[in-house]
């Protein structure tokens, strides 16, 4: 087994996207908006901005260091894609007997799910991120935003609230009610 000593990844920055690097804090500004992320947790990764290219490199690699640098490259690519096109996750409201009501409140930054399994308790899922928006179109819940992590976490919060618990946990084929993702764009 050979050991990798050095790894470097170059990412071409599109013309309609502006990138600034301040230490290890990267700001990407595109047609859809502006994203800032802190890359200080990638401590052994060297990040540099050279013209229209962003370089990520690392020395003396093991599996963990290699995974960290490739994760940083993926995060940066998601920032560029988000500021250019944005991300959209579509979820379906599924119920068999008791109709579920989903009401997003973008001002309070929460999604309220009512009548899950006929329960009277209001279930609240947090909307993560400042630019993440949740809308309901008949039986679809559409979550959009420029930050892929925030959009994905918002959808995960809704799914976690609808997870089977208690006596329903024993029979997941019968109890399928909830808000479940069916498409990612």
PDB file of C-alpha atoms in Angstrom, residues 58-157:
ATOM      1  CA  UNK A  58      -2.283  19.226   2.092  1.00  0.00           C
ATOM      2  CA  UNK A  59       0.958  17.391   2.944  1.00  0.00           C
ATOM      3  CA  UNK A  60       1.795  14.193   4.874  1.00  0.00           C
ATOM      4  CA  UNK A  61      -1.601  12.630   4.342  1.00  0.00           C
ATOM      5  CA  UNK A  62      -3.359   9.820   6.104  1.00  0.00           C
ATOM      6  CA  UNK A  63      -6.969   8.784   5.485  1.00  0.00           C
ATOM      7  CA  UNK A  64      -8.391  11.367   7.876  1.00  0.00           C
ATOM      8  CA  UNK A  65      -6.444  14.299   6.377  1.00  0.00           C
ATOM      9  CA  UNK A  66      -7.359  13.227   2.848  1.00  0.00           C
ATOM     10  CA  UNK A  67     -11.040  13.024   3.812  1.00  0.00           C
ATOM     11  CA  UNK A  68     -10.828  16.521   5.356  1.00  0.00           C
ATOM     12  CA  UNK A  69      -9.369  18.160   2.249  1.00  0.00           C
ATOM     13  CA  UNK A  70     -11.862  16.459  -0.069  1.00  0.00           C
ATOM     14  CA  UNK A  71     -14.677  17.531   2.267  1.00  0.00           C
ATOM     15  CA  UNK A  72     -13.455  21.143   2.080  1.00  0.00           C
ATOM     16  CA  UNK A  73     -13.402  20.939  -1.728  1.00  0.00           C
ATOM     17  CA  UNK A  74     -16.969  19.575  -1.727  1.00  0.00           C
ATOM     18  CA  UNK A  75     -18.195  22.351   0.582  1.00  0.00           C
ATOM     19  CA  UNK A  76     -16.624  24.997  -1.647  1.00  0.00           C
ATOM     20  CA  UNK A  77     -18.201  23.454  -4.772  1.00  0.00           C
ATOM     21  CA  UNK A  78     -21.599  23.478  -3.005  1.00  0.00           C
ATOM     22  CA  UNK A  79     -21.120  27.165  -2.153  1.00  0.00           C
ATOM     23  CA  UNK A  80     -20.481  28.000  -5.809  1.00  0.00           C
ATOM     24  CA  UNK A  81     -23.414  25.897  -7.036  1.00  0.00           C
ATOM     25  CA  UNK A  82     -25.732  27.365  -4.389  1.00  0.00           C
ATOM     26  CA  UNK A  83     -24.926  30.982  -5.223  1.00  0.00           C
ATOM     27  CA  UNK A  84     -25.342  30.263  -8.947  1.00  0.00           C
ATOM     28  CA  UNK A  85     -28.443  28.028  -9.027  1.00  0.00           C
ATOM     29  CA  UNK A  86     -29.659  27.388  -5.467  1.00  0.00           C
ATOM     30  CA  UNK A  87     -30.941  24.131  -3.994  1.00  0.00           C
ATOM     31  CA  UNK A  88     -34.499  22.801  -3.882  1.00  0.00           C
ATOM     32  CA  UNK A  89     -35.738  19.812  -1.884  1.00  0.00           C
ATOM     33  CA  UNK A  90     -39.277  18.580  -2.454  1.00  0.00           C
ATOM     34  CA  UNK A  91     -41.083  16.597   0.229  1.00  0.00           C
ATOM     35  CA  UNK A  92     -44.438  14.822   0.063  1.00  0.00           C
ATOM     36  CA  UNK A  93     -47.058  15.020   2.818  1.00  0.00           C
ATOM     37  CA  UNK A  94     -48.104  11.390   3.353  1.00  0.00           C
ATOM     38  CA  UNK A  95     -51.062  10.247   5.484  1.00  0.00           C
ATOM     39  CA  UNK A  96     -53.439   7.298   5.466  1.00  0.00           C
ATOM     40  CA  UNK A  97     -56.299   8.324   7.748  1.00  0.00           C
ATOM     41  CA  UNK A  98     -55.745  11.581   9.633  1.00  0.00           C
ATOM     42  CA  UNK A  99     -54.977  14.475   7.249  1.00  0.00           C
ATOM     43  CA  UNK A 100     -51.721  16.224   8.148  1.00  0.00           C
ATOM     44  CA  UNK A 101     -51.444  20.007   7.899  1.00  0.00           C
ATOM     45  CA  UNK A 102     -48.051  21.636   7.298  1.00  0.00           C
ATOM     46  CA  UNK A 103     -47.784  25.377   7.926  1.00  0.00           C
ATOM     47  CA  UNK A 104     -44.423  27.089   7.350  1.00  0.00           C
ATOM     48  CA  UNK A 105     -43.752  30.296   9.287  1.00  0.00           C
ATOM     49  CA  UNK A 106     -40.729  31.870   7.582  1.00  0.00           C
ATOM     50  CA  UNK A 107     -40.757  34.850   9.962  1.00  0.00           C
ATOM     51  CA  UNK A 108     -40.526  32.718  13.133  1.00  0.00           C
ATOM     52  CA  UNK A 109     -38.193  30.304  11.245  1.00  0.00           C
ATOM     53  CA  UNK A 110     -40.231  27.160  11.964  1.00  0.00           C
ATOM     54  CA  UNK A 111     -42.516  24.657  10.245  1.00  0.00           C
ATOM     55  CA  UNK A 112     -45.611  23.556  12.187  1.00  0.00           C
ATOM     56  CA  UNK A 113     -46.961  20.051  11.535  1.00  0.00           C
ATOM     57  CA  UNK A 114     -50.497  19.470  12.818  1.00  0.00           C
ATOM     58  CA  UNK A 115     -52.580  16.314  13.256  1.00  0.00           C
ATOM     59  CA  UNK A 116     -49.796  13.742  12.798  1.00  0.00           C
ATOM     60  CA  UNK A 117     -51.477  10.366  13.567  1.00  0.00           C
ATOM     61  CA  UNK A 118     -54.485  12.343  14.815  1.00  0.00           C
ATOM     62  CA  UNK A 119     -52.485  13.898  17.659  1.00  0.00           C
ATOM     63  CA  UNK A 120     -53.401  17.317  19.000  1.00  0.00           C
ATOM     64  CA  UNK A 121     -49.832  18.279  19.785  1.00  0.00           C
ATOM     65  CA  UNK A 122     -48.272  20.848  17.433  1.00  0.00           C
ATOM     66  CA  UNK A 123     -44.937  19.620  16.124  1.00  0.00           C
ATOM     67  CA  UNK A 124     -42.402  22.346  15.316  1.00  0.00           C
ATOM     68  CA  UNK A 125     -39.363  21.903  13.081  1.00  0.00           C
ATOM     69  CA  UNK A 126     -36.697  24.597  12.944  1.00  0.00           C
ATOM     70  CA  UNK A 127     -35.871  26.294   9.626  1.00  0.00           C
ATOM     71  CA  UNK A 128     -32.072  26.530   9.486  1.00  0.00           C
ATOM     72  CA  UNK A 129     -30.292  29.399   7.726  1.00  0.00           C
ATOM     73  CA  UNK A 130     -31.303  32.963   6.975  1.00  0.00           C
ATOM     74  CA  UNK A 131     -32.149  32.488   3.298  1.00  0.00           C
ATOM     75  CA  UNK A 132     -33.954  29.120   3.521  1.00  0.00           C
ATOM     76  CA  UNK A 133     -37.616  29.328   2.511  1.00  0.00           C
ATOM     77  CA  UNK A 134     -40.326  26.692   2.997  1.00  0.00           C
ATOM     78  CA  UNK A 135     -43.558  26.729   0.995  1.00  0.00           C
ATOM     79  CA  UNK A 136     -46.479  24.313   0.728  1.00  0.00           C
ATOM     80  CA  UNK A 137     -48.093  23.496  -2.626  1.00  0.00           C
ATOM     81  CA  UNK A 138     -51.111  21.204  -2.080  1.00  0.00           C
ATOM     82  CA  UNK A 139     -49.412  18.023  -0.792  1.00  0.00           C
ATOM     83  CA  UNK A 140     -45.815  19.036  -1.532  1.00  0.00           C
ATOM     84  CA  UNK A 141     -43.482  20.903   0.819  1.00  0.00           C
ATOM     85  CA  UNK A 142     -40.816  22.790  -1.136  1.00  0.00           C
ATOM     86  CA  UNK A 143     -37.657  23.905   0.685  1.00  0.00           C
ATOM     87  CA  UNK A 144     -35.316  26.272  -1.200  1.00  0.00           C
ATOM     88  CA  UNK A 145     -32.140  28.173  -0.414  1.00  0.00           C
ATOM     89  CA  UNK A 146     -28.541  28.794  -1.464  1.00  0.00           C
ATOM     90  CA  UNK A 147     -26.874  26.949   1.426  1.00  0.00           C
ATOM     91  CA  UNK A 148     -27.070  23.190   0.825  1.00  0.00           C
ATOM     92  CA  UNK A 149     -26.340  22.360   4.467  1.00  0.00           C
ATOM     93  CA  UNK A 150     -29.128  24.625   5.750  1.00  0.00           C
ATOM     94  CA  UNK A 151     -31.708  23.361   3.238  1.00  0.00           C
ATOM     95  CA  UNK A 152     -30.826  19.726   3.960  1.00  0.00           C
ATOM     96  CA  UNK A 153     -30.930  20.246   7.728  1.00  0.00           C
ATOM     97  CA  UNK A 154     -34.340  21.939   7.522  1.00  0.00           C
ATOM     98  CA  UNK A 155     -35.750  18.950   5.616  1.00  0.00           C
ATOM     99  CA  UNK A 156     -34.066  16.562   8.069  1.00  0.00           C
ATOM    100  CA  UNK A 157     -35.687  18.425  10.992  1.00  0.00           C
TER     101      UNK A 157
END
